[in-house]
Amino acid sequence: MKSLLLLLVLWSSSAFSQTSEDPRDQALKLLQDASHLTQLEDRLEYFSGKFITRPYGSNGPLGEGEIGRYDQDPLYRFDTFDCTTFVETVNSLARSVSLDQFETTMNHIRYHNGVVDYLQRKHFTAMQWVPQNIQDGFFLEANQLVLPAARIRVSTNTNDFGNWLKFKTTNDIQIHADDAIKAERLKELHGRASGYPIQDVSISYLPIRDLLAHPQSLQKIPSGSVVNFVRVNWNLADKIGTNLLVSHQGLVFQRGGVAYLRHASSGAEKRVVEVPFNDYLGKISPESTLKGIHLLQPIPR
């Protein structure tokens, strides 16, 4: 959630160097070390486990690489994650056996039709990331596997992509250039904001109160599922130019009859952590606009 979170870079003691080792070499090593695993669920758990304790990197640790016009952060990295890049990286590694396959999969999960361009990036979880990745065959919606249809709810809000672009500042122009060029690129980006209609966006969710009342339901979540944390009446247009429906993402794994959440936490931990999912949900205030979760089951592609 690039626009909302405070930048904090911490250092990890884990295996890969954070600055000196080429991410391509790191990707190759990760893939080689997991070559004995063939099931998608096992590979998701393996790779996500490799990144536990890696630091949380807000303000969007990934961009369009050196070719990026507005964001030249790397296309992938393994030393720091935000919630979405953690989910994207783990899923891309788990679905790949070669470097080329990993890079291609990463681009297709992050960008519409795999086109690496800032305006083709799936910036909005409910409007772009979820429906497009379902359409592309990476996931199936899994809410119905956990609670009966009568308990599933829907959150709806408006998305104003163009106005969101107009709210961008020079701090959001992540390029290797001086302030004058950044100002020019910002003006250009604002100029591209026209033509995007305000859209009504919806996403279904499992109410947190129902999950806490029936904690055994969490055991029905397919292991390796993506969990999207859904807000209701989360009106942010005056802060970032648009409203949002999803504020966080993570992965859920089943182990010993307990569901665990693995996620890049922007909270007190400021790193990738694993916690019992029921404990995590139990700490969410009933007064919060965070009301439920939406689940995506990963499928081989």
XYZ file of C-alpha atoms in Angstrom:
301
model
C 0.000 0.000 0.000
C 2.497 2.418 -1.393
C 0.728 5.727 -0.784
C -0.257 5.207 2.828
C 2.712 3.793 4.659
C 5.829 5.344 6.182
C 9.245 4.446 4.747
C 11.388 2.438 7.105
C 14.324 0.270 6.059
C 15.656 -2.294 8.497
C 18.421 -4.829 8.045
C 17.981 -8.584 8.102
C 20.502 -11.231 9.130
C 19.135 -13.742 6.628
C 21.120 -15.552 3.958
C 21.086 -13.199 0.979
C 23.067 -9.969 0.889
C 20.846 -6.931 0.679
C 23.070 -4.795 -1.500
C 25.927 -6.707 -3.117
C 24.322 -9.776 -4.706
C 22.557 -9.513 -8.059
C 18.815 -10.281 -7.685
C 19.059 -12.506 -10.777
C 21.671 -14.642 -9.037
C 19.530 -14.736 -5.917
C 16.496 -15.819 -7.937
C 18.482 -18.611 -9.590
C 19.721 -19.866 -6.227
C 16.235 -19.797 -4.736
C 14.813 -21.740 -7.675
C 17.634 -24.280 -7.651
C 17.287 -24.881 -3.919
C 13.567 -25.587 -4.366
C 13.936 -27.874 -7.379
C 12.971 -30.910 -5.290
C 9.525 -29.443 -4.596
C 6.848 -30.044 -7.227
C 3.537 -29.108 -5.595
C 2.464 -25.466 -5.756
C 1.349 -25.426 -2.111
C 4.718 -26.774 -0.932
C 6.624 -24.268 -3.033
C 4.531 -21.356 -1.739
C 5.274 -22.380 1.831
C 8.962 -22.912 1.093
C 9.600 -19.570 -0.576
C 7.490 -17.535 1.834
C 9.400 -19.145 4.700
C 12.693 -18.042 3.165
C 11.677 -14.411 3.555
C 10.505 -14.410 7.170
C 12.311 -11.588 9.056
C 13.060 -9.659 5.847
C 12.410 -5.943 6.477
C 9.270 -4.120 5.461
C 9.930 -1.610 2.707
C 7.166 0.920 2.285
C 6.710 3.546 -0.423
C 6.758 0.691 -2.919
C 10.023 -1.310 -3.016
C 9.369 -2.334 -6.645
C 8.902 -0.353 -9.829
C 9.497 -0.712 -13.543
C 13.278 -1.015 -13.338
C 15.720 1.090 -15.306
C 13.214 1.536 -18.149
C 10.656 3.047 -15.762
C 9.449 6.493 -16.704
C 8.030 7.333 -13.289
C 9.351 4.578 -11.001
C 12.780 3.017 -11.521
C 12.757 0.813 -8.450
C 13.690 -2.777 -9.419
C 11.253 -5.185 -11.032
C 11.993 -7.624 -8.224
C 14.197 -7.935 -5.175
C 14.469 -10.222 -2.162
C 15.884 -7.997 0.583
C 12.714 -6.042 1.427
C 8.979 -6.327 0.754
C 5.689 -4.567 1.236
C 2.556 -6.651 1.658
C 1.735 -6.923 -2.050
C 5.264 -7.418 -3.385
C 5.721 -10.235 -0.844
C 2.636 -12.019 -2.205
C 3.647 -11.380 -5.817
C 7.240 -12.520 -5.385
C 6.364 -15.712 -3.520
C 3.699 -16.665 -6.060
C 6.003 -15.961 -8.984
C 8.833 -18.063 -7.554
C 6.492 -20.901 -6.637
C 5.165 -21.118 -10.191
C 8.572 -21.090 -11.866
C 11.451 -23.477 -12.521
C 13.671 -21.075 -14.483
C 14.748 -17.460 -14.225
C 12.936 -16.514 -17.436
C 9.736 -18.125 -16.199
C 9.997 -16.326 -12.865
C 10.518 -12.926 -14.493
C 7.680 -13.486 -16.965
C 5.302 -14.672 -14.235
C 6.204 -11.753 -11.993
C 5.400 -9.311 -14.779
C 2.067 -10.966 -15.521
C 0.989 -10.971 -11.874
C 1.998 -7.310 -11.397
C 0.982 -5.812 -14.760
C -2.024 -5.951 -17.055
C -1.158 -8.413 -19.830
C 2.410 -8.481 -18.516
C 3.167 -5.044 -19.996
C 5.784 -3.388 -17.775
C 4.482 0.162 -17.542
C 3.490 2.284 -14.556
C -0.021 2.832 -15.900
C -0.429 -0.902 -16.587
C 0.588 -1.896 -13.067
C -2.161 -3.419 -10.939
C -2.066 -0.639 -8.352
C -5.532 -1.328 -6.904
C -6.185 -4.700 -5.326
C -9.962 -4.896 -5.629
C -10.298 -3.163 -9.007
C -7.271 -4.614 -10.816
C -5.123 -7.147 -8.953
C -7.859 -9.569 -7.902
C -10.095 -9.694 -10.998
C -7.241 -9.635 -13.528
C -5.256 -12.373 -11.793
C -8.380 -14.507 -11.558
C -9.017 -13.918 -15.265
C -5.410 -14.834 -16.071
C -5.764 -18.144 -14.271
C -3.506 -17.618 -11.277
C -6.218 -17.841 -8.616
C -9.787 -18.867 -7.856
C -11.987 -17.053 -5.360
C -12.205 -19.218 -2.239
C -14.587 -17.416 0.136
C -17.280 -20.024 -0.440
C -14.988 -22.784 0.864
C -14.861 -21.214 4.320
C -18.311 -19.819 5.172
C -21.808 -20.431 3.758
C -22.953 -18.038 1.039
C -25.462 -16.446 3.416
C -22.616 -15.157 5.593
C -20.559 -13.667 2.769
C -20.823 -9.886 2.471
C -19.853 -7.347 -0.190
C -18.021 -4.045 0.228
C -18.452 -1.394 -2.459
C -16.755 1.930 -2.989
C -15.657 4.226 -5.808
C -12.253 4.280 -7.463
C -10.965 7.448 -9.102
C -7.756 6.366 -10.812
C -7.275 9.685 -12.593
C -7.605 11.733 -9.427
C -5.206 9.339 -7.669
C -2.641 10.174 -10.355
C -3.262 13.896 -9.833
C -2.465 13.486 -6.116
C 1.030 12.235 -6.933
C 3.942 14.487 -5.938
C 7.613 14.599 -6.869
C 8.262 12.243 -3.943
C 6.391 9.594 -5.923
C 8.606 10.006 -8.980
C 11.226 7.380 -8.196
C 13.768 7.963 -10.958
C 17.507 8.565 -11.133
C 17.336 12.230 -12.090
C 17.516 15.724 -10.669
C 14.550 17.599 -9.237
C 13.867 19.482 -12.475
C 13.435 16.282 -14.479
C 11.327 14.752 -11.719
C 9.061 17.820 -11.870
C 8.741 17.382 -15.641
C 7.830 13.707 -15.256
C 5.281 14.568 -12.580
C 3.660 17.114 -14.870
C 3.589 14.507 -17.612
C 1.996 11.940 -15.273
C -0.657 14.445 -14.191
C -1.351 15.094 -17.858
C -2.068 11.407 -18.375
C -4.690 11.408 -15.605
C -7.565 12.442 -17.854
C -9.854 9.875 -19.422
C -10.113 7.538 -16.447
C -13.750 7.320 -15.326
C -14.762 7.023 -11.697
C -15.718 3.389 -11.184
C -17.846 1.533 -8.680
C -15.762 -1.357 -7.339
C -16.905 -4.282 -5.200
C -15.269 -7.180 -3.413
C -16.861 -9.976 -1.390
C -15.602 -10.768 2.086
C -15.927 -13.075 5.057
C -16.840 -11.011 8.135
C -14.168 -11.071 10.812
C -16.800 -11.343 13.535
C -18.122 -14.562 11.983
C -14.633 -16.040 11.645
C -13.851 -15.267 15.281
C -17.180 -16.741 16.360
C -16.387 -19.918 14.398
C -12.570 -20.208 14.564
C -12.665 -23.733 13.148
C -13.702 -22.170 9.842
C -10.153 -20.850 9.418
C -8.981 -24.451 8.995
C -10.981 -24.579 5.748
C -8.796 -21.980 4.053
C -6.732 -23.745 1.369
C -3.088 -23.656 2.369
C -1.154 -21.088 0.368
C -4.177 -18.858 -0.222
C -3.838 -15.117 -0.695
C -5.805 -13.185 1.914
C -6.978 -9.658 1.123
C -8.061 -7.530 4.078
C -11.280 -5.728 3.170
C -12.432 -2.334 4.409
C -15.959 -0.949 4.485
C -16.589 2.776 3.937
C -12.858 3.421 3.799
C -13.016 6.883 2.286
C -9.555 8.181 1.422
C -10.273 10.494 -1.511
C -9.244 13.579 0.449
C -5.892 11.953 1.327
C -4.799 10.034 -1.783
C -7.360 11.031 -4.421
C -9.436 7.861 -4.378
C -11.166 5.447 -2.049
C -9.907 1.902 -1.480
C -11.399 -1.441 -0.512
C -8.321 -3.494 0.396
C -5.650 -2.316 2.828
C -3.383 -5.349 3.185
C -2.456 -8.724 1.705
C -0.786 -11.874 2.998
C -0.621 -15.653 2.663
C -2.330 -18.292 4.807
C -0.824 -21.712 5.525
C -2.241 -24.677 7.424
C -0.046 -26.556 9.862
C -1.050 -28.928 12.639
C -4.700 -27.921 12.452
C -3.859 -24.216 12.831
C -4.044 -21.495 10.175
C -1.042 -19.165 10.087
C -0.730 -15.786 8.412
C 2.550 -14.890 6.716
C 2.762 -11.271 5.681
C 5.020 -8.256 5.327
C 3.864 -6.281 8.339
C 3.887 -2.500 8.439
C 2.975 -2.675 12.126
C 5.324 -2.860 15.072
C 7.334 -5.715 13.540
C 8.253 -3.882 10.309
C 9.246 -7.172 8.700
C 7.869 -10.389 7.219
C 6.356 -12.412 10.043
C 4.229 -15.483 10.695
C 1.440 -15.394 13.300
C -1.574 -17.571 14.118
C -4.315 -16.158 11.925
C -6.967 -16.291 14.639
C -4.726 -14.233 16.952
C -4.170 -11.645 14.225
C -7.882 -11.294 13.507
C -8.667 -11.092 17.209
C -6.562 -7.936 17.575
C -8.582 -5.997 14.992
C -10.866 -3.488 16.697
C -14.602 -3.930 16.043
C -14.721 -0.173 15.438
C -12.191 -0.411 12.610
C -13.272 -0.068 8.976
C -11.436 -3.370 8.470
C -14.382 -5.758 8.441
C -13.399 -8.922 6.628
C -11.120 -11.007 4.453
C -11.299 -12.060 0.836
C -9.558 -15.290 -0.183
C -7.881 -16.394 -3.390
C -6.840 -20.006 -3.832
C -3.693 -20.385 -5.973
C -4.013 -22.758 -8.906
C -1.285 -24.115 -11.194
C -1.111 -22.240 -14.476
